[in-house]
PDB file of C-alpha atoms in Angstrom:
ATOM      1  CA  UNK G   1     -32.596  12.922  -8.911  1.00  0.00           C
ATOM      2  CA  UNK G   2     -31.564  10.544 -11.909  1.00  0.00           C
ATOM      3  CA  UNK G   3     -33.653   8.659 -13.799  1.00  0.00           C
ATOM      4  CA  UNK G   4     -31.700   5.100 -12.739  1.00  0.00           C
ATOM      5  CA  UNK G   5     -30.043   4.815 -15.717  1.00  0.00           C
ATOM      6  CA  UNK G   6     -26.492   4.469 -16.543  1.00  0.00           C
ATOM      7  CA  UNK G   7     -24.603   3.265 -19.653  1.00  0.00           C
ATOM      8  CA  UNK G   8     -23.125   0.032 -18.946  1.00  0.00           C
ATOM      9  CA  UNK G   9     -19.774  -1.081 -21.182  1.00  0.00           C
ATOM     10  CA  UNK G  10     -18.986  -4.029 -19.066  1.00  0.00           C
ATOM     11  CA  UNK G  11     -19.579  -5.789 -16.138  1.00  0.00           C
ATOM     12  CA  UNK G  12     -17.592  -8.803 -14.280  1.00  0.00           C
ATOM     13  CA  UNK G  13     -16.954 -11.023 -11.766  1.00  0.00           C
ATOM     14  CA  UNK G  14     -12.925 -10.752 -11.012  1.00  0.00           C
ATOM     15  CA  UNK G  15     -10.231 -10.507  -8.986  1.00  0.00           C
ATOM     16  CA  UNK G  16      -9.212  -7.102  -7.826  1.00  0.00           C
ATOM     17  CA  UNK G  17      -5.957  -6.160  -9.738  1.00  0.00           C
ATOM     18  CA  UNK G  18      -5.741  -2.997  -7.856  1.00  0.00           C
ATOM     19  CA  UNK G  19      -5.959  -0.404  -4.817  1.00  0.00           C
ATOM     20  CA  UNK G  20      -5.628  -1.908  -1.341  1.00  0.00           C
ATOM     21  CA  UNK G  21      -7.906  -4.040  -1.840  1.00  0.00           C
ATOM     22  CA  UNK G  22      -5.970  -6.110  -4.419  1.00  0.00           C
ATOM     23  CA  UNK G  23      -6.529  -9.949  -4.576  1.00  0.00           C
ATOM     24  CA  UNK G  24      -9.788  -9.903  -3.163  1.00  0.00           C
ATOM     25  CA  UNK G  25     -13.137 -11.261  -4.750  1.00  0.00           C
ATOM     26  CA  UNK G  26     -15.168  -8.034  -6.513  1.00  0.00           C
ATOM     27  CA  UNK G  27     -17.960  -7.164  -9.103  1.00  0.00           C
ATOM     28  CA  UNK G  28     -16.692  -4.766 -11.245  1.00  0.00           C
ATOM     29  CA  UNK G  29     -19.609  -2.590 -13.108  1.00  0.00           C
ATOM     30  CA  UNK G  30     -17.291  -0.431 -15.625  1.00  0.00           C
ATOM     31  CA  UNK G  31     -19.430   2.233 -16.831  1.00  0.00           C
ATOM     32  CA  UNK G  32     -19.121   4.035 -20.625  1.00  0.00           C
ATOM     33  CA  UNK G  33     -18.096   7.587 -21.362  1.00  0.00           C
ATOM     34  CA  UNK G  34     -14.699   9.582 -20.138  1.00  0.00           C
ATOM     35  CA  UNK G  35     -14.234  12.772 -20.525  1.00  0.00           C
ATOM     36  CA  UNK G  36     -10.448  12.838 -20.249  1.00  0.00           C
ATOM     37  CA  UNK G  37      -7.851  11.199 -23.044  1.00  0.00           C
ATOM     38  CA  UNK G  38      -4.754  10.430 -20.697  1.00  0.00           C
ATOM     39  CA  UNK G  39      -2.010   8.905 -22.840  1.00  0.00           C
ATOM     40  CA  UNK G  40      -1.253   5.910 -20.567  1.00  0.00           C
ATOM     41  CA  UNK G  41      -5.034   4.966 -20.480  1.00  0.00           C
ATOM     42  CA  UNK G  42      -5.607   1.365 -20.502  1.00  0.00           C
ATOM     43  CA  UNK G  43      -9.736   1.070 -20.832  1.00  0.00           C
ATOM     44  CA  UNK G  44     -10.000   2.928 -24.036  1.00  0.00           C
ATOM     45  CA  UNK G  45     -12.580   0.433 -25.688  1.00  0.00           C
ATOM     46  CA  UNK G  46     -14.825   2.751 -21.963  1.00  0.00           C
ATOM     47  CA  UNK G  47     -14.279   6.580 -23.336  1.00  0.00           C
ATOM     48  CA  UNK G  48     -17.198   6.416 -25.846  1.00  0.00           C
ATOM     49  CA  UNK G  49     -20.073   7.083 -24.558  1.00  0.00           C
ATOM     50  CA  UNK G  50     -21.909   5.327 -26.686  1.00  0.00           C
ATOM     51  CA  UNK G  51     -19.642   1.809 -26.092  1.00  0.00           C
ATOM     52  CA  UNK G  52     -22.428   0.272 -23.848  1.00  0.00           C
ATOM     53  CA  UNK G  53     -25.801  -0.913 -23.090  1.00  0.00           C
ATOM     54  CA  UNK G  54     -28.355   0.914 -21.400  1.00  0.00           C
ATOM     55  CA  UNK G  55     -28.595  -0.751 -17.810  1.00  0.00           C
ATOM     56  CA  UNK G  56     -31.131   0.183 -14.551  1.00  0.00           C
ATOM     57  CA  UNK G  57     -29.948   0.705 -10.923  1.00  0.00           C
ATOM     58  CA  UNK G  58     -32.468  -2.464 -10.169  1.00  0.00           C
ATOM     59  CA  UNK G  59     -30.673  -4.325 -12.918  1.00  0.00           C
ATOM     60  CA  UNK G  60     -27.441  -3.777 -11.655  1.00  0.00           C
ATOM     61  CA  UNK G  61     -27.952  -4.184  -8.318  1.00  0.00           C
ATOM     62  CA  UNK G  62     -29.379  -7.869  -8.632  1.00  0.00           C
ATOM     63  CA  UNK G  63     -26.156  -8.574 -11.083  1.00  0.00           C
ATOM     64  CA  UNK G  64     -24.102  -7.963  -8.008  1.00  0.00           C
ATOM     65  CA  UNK G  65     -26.411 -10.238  -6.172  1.00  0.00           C
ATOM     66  CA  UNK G  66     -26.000 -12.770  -8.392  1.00  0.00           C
ATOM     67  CA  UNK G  67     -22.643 -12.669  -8.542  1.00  0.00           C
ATOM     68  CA  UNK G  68     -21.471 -13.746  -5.122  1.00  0.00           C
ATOM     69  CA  UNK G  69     -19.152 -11.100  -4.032  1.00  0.00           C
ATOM     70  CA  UNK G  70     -19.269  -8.540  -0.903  1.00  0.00           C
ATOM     71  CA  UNK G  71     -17.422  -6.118  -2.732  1.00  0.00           C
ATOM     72  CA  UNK G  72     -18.131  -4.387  -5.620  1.00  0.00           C
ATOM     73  CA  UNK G  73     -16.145  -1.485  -7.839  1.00  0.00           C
ATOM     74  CA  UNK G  74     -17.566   0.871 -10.116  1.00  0.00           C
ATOM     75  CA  UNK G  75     -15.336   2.443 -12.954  1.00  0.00           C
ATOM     76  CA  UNK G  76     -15.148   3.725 -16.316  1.00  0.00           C
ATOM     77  CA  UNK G  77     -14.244   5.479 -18.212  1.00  0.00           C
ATOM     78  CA  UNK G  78     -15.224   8.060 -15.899  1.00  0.00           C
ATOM     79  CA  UNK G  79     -18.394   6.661 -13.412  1.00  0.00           C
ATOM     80  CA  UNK G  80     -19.426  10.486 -12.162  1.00  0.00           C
ATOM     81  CA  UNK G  81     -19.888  11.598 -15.934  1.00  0.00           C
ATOM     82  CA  UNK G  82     -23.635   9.519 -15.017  1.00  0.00           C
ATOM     83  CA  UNK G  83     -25.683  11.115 -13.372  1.00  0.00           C
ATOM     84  CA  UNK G  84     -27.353   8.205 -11.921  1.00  0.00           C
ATOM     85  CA  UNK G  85     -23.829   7.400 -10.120  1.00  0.00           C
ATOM     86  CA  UNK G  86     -23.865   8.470  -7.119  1.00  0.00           C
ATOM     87  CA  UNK G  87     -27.380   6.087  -7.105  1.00  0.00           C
ATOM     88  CA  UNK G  88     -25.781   3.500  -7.689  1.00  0.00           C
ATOM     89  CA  UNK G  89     -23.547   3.563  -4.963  1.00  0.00           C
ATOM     90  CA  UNK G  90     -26.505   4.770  -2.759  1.00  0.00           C
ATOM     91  CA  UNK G  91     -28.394   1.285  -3.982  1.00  0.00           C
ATOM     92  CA  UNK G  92     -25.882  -0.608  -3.814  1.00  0.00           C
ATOM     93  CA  UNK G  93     -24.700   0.170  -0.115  1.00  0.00           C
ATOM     94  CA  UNK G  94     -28.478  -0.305   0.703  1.00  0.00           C
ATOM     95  CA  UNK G  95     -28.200  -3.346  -0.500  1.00  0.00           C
ATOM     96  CA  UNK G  96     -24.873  -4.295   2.198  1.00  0.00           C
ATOM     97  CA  UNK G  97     -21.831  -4.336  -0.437  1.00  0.00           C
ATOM     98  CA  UNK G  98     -18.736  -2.678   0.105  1.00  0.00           C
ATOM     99  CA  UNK G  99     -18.791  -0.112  -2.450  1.00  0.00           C
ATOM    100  CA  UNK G 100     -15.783   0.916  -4.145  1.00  0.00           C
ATOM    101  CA  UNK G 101     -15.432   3.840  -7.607  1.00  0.00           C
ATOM    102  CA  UNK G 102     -12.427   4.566  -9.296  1.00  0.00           C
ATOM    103  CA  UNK G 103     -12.559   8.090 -10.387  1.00  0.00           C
ATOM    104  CA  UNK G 104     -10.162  10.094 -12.661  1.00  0.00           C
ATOM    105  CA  UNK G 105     -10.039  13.407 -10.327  1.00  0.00           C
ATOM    106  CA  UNK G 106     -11.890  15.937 -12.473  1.00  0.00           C
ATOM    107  CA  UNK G 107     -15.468  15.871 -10.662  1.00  0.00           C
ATOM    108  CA  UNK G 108     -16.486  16.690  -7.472  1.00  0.00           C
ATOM    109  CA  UNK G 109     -16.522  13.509  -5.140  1.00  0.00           C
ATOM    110  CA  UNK G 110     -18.353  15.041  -2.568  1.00  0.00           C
ATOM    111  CA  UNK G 111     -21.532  14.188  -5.038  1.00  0.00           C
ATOM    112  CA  UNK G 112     -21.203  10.462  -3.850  1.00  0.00           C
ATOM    113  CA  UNK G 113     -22.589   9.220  -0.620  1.00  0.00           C
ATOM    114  CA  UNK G 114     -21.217   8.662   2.578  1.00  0.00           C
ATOM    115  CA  UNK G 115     -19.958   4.917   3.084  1.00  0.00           C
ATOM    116  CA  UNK G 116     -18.504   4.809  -0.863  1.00  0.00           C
ATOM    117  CA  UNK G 117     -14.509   4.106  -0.537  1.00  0.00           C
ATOM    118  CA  UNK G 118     -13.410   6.687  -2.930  1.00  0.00           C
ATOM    119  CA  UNK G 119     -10.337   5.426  -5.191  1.00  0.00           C
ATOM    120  CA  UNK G 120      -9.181   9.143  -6.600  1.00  0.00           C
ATOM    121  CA  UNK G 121      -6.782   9.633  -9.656  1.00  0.00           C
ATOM    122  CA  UNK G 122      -4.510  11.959  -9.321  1.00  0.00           C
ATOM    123  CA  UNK G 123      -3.270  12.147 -13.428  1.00  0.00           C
ATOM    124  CA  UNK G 124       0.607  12.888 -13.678  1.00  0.00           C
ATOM    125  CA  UNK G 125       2.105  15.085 -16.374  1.00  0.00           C
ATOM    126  CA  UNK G 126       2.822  12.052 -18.663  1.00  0.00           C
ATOM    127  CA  UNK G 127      -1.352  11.345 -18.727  1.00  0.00           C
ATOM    128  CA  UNK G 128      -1.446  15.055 -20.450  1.00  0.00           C
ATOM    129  CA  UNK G 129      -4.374  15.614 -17.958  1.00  0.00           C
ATOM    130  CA  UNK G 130      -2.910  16.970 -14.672  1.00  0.00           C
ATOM    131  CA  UNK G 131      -4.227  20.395 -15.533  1.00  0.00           C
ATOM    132  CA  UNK G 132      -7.827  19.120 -15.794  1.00  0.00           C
ATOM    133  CA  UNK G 133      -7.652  17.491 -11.691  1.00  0.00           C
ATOM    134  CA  UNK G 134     -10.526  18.974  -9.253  1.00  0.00           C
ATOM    135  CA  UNK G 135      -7.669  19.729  -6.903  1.00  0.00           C
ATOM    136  CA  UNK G 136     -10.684  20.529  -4.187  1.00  0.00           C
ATOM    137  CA  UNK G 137     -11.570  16.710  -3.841  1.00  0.00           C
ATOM    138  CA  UNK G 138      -8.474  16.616  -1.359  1.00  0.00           C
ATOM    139  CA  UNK G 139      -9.678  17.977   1.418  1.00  0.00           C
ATOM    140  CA  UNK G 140     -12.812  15.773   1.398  1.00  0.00           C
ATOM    141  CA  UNK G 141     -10.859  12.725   1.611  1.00  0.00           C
ATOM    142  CA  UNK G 142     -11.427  10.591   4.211  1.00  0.00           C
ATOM    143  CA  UNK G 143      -9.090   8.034   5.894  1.00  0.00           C
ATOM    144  CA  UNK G 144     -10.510   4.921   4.291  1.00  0.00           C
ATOM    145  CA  UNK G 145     -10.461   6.408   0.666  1.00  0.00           C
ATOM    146  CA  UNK G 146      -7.289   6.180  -1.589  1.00  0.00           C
ATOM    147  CA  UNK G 147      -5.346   8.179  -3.847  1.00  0.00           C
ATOM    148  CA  UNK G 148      -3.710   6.620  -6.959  1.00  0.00           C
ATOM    149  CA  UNK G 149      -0.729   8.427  -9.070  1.00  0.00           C
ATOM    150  CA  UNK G 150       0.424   6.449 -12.463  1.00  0.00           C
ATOM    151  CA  UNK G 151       4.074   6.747 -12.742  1.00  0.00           C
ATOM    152  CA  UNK G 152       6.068   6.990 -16.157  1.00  0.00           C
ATOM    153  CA  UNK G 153       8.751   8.721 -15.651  1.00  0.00           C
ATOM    154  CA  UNK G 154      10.968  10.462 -12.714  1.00  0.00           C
ATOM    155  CA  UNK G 155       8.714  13.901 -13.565  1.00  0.00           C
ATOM    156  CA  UNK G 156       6.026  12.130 -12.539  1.00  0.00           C
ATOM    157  CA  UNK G 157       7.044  10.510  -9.525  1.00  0.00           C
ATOM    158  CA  UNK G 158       8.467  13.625  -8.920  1.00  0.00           C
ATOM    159  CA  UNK G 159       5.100  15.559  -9.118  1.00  0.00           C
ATOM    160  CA  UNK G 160       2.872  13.128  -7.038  1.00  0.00           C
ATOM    161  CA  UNK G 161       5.669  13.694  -4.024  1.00  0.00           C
ATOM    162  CA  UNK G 162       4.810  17.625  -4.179  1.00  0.00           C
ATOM    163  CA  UNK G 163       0.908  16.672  -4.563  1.00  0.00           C
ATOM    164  CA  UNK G 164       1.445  14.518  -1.724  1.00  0.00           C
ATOM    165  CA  UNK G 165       2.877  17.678   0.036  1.00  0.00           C
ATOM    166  CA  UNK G 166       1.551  20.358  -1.128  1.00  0.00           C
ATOM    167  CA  UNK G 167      -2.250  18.723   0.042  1.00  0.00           C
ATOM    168  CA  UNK G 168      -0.618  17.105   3.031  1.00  0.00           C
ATOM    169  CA  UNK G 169      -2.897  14.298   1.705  1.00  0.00           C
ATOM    170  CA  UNK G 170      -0.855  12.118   4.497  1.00  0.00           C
ATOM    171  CA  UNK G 171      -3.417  13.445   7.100  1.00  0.00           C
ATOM    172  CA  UNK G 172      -6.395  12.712   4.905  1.00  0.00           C
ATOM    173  CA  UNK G 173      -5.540   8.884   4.152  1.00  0.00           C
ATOM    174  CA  UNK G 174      -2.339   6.940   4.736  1.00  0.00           C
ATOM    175  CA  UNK G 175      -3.824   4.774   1.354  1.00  0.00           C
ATOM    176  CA  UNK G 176      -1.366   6.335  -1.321  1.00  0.00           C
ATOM    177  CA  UNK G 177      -0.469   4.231  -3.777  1.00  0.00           C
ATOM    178  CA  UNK G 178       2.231   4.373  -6.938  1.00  0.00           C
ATOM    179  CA  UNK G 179       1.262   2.659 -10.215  1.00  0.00           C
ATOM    180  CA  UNK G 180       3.916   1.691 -12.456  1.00  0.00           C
ATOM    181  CA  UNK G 181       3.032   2.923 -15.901  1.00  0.00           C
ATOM    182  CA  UNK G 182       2.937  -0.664 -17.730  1.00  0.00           C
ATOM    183  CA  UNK G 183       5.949  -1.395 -19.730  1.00  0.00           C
ATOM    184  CA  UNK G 184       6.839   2.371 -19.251  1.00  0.00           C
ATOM    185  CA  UNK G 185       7.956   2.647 -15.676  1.00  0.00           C
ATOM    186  CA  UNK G 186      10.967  -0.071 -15.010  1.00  0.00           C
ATOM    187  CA  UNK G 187       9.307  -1.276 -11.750  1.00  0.00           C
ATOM    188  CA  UNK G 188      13.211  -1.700 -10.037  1.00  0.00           C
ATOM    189  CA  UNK G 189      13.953   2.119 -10.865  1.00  0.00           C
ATOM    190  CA  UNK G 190      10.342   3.242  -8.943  1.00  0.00           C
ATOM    191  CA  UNK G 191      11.120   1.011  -6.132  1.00  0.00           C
ATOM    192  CA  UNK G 192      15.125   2.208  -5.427  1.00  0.00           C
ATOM    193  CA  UNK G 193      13.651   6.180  -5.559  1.00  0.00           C
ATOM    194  CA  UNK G 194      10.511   4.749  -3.117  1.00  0.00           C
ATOM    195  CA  UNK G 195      12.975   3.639  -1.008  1.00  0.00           C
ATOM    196  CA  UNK G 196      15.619   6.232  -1.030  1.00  0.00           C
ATOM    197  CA  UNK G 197      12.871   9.106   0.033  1.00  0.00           C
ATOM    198  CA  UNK G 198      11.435   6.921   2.571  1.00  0.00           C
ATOM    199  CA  UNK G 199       8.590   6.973   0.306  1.00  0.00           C
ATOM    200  CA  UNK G 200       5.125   7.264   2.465  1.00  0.00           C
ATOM    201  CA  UNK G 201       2.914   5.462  -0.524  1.00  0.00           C
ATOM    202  CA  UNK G 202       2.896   1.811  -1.548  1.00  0.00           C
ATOM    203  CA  UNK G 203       4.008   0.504  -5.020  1.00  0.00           C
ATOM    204  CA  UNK G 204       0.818  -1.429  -6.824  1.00  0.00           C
ATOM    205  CA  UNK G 205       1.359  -3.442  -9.475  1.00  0.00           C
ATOM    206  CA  UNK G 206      -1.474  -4.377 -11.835  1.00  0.00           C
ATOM    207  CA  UNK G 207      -2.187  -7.890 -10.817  1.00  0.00           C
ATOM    208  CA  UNK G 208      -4.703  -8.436 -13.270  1.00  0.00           C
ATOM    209  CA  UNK G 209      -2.383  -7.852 -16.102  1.00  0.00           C
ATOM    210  CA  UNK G 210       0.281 -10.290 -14.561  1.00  0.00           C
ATOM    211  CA  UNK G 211      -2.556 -12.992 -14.502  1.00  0.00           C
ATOM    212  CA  UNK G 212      -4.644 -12.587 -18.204  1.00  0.00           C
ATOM    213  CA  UNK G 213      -1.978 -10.209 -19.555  1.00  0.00           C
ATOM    214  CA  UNK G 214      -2.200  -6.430 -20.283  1.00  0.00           C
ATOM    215  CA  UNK G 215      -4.975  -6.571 -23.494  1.00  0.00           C
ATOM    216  CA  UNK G 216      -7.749  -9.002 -22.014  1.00  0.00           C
ATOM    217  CA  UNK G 217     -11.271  -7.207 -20.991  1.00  0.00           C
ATOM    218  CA  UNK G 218     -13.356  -8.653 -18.380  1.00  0.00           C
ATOM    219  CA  UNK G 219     -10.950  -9.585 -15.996  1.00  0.00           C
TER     220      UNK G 219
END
């Protein structure tokens, strides 16, 4: 058991950029501390674990009360470095939100509780991280959770088609999705290989970035 407390670097009410459940109304409670450097990272101002305030379960849950929104994302950084996490998500289904957590792949997801959509990272070569994924998290997916490759380069996409493969992750979750490394991955390039393998995932874009641009926090 945790003792409820979790260092908070930001919280916010938004749009969701991305995942399937892109463009709908969420609370986003972005959590301090990461214990991976991937090169393409895009929440740097999250990997200290110091860059935050010092936040209760109680406290958070009645933030995403106030806010107004069904569904609600947890993130980082990396959220499962807290120990009060899993918590969290326990409180805040208890509560009746839709609970969503980004995670980078490195921890065990089977610590979180049933009814928490798992977003799962798998980090390509060009993060400098793929060595570092908990490749035992795949066979604990379930059909509503999602798996997430960042693409920079054709190694990469190449990569996340074998991971896609190798785990037969298509019989765990039909939610795969291909991120365009911003500015790095020309987004007409990812789309002509997608289509040429009959691609099984979906191309995301980051809408968030489209709408505030890439450098603005809080949204």
């Amino acid at each position: 058991m945790s003792d409820g407390i979790l260092t908070v670097n930001e919280k916010f009410l938004s749009l969701q950029g991305e995942s399937t459940h892109a463009g709908r109304l969420c609370y986003f409670i972005r959590l301090a501390g990461c214990n991976l450097s991937c090169h393409y990272c895009d929440t740097i101002y999250a990997r200290d674990n110091a860059a935050g305030t010092l936040e209760s379960i109680e406290s958070l849950v009645a933030a995403a009360k106030d806010s107004g929104s069904e569904l609600v994302e947890i993130t980082g950084g990396e959220p499962l470095i807290s120990k009060a996490c899993p918590d969290l998500c326990q409180a805040l289904i208890d509560a009746g939100f839709e609970v969503l957590i980004e995670t980078n792949g490195s921890f065990d997801i089977c610590e979180l509780p049933q009814g928490v959509i798992r977003i799962l990272d798998c980090k390509t070569p060009s993060s400098g991280e793929s060595n570092l994924m908990y490749t035992g998290n795949y066979a604990h997916l379930t059909e509503c959770d999602e798996v997430k490759f960042v693409i920079s380069n054709r190694k990469d996409y190449e990569y996340s088609c074998n991971i896609i493969d190798q785990y037969k992750l298509l019989a765990k979750t039909k939610n795969l999705i291909f991120s365009p490394a911003w500015e790095t991955m020309p987004l007409d390039t990812l789309a002509e290989w997608m289509i040429e393998d009959r691609s099984p995932a979906r191309m995301q874009l980051q809408m968030h970035k489209y709408i505030w641009g890439p450098d603005k926090q809080g949204v």
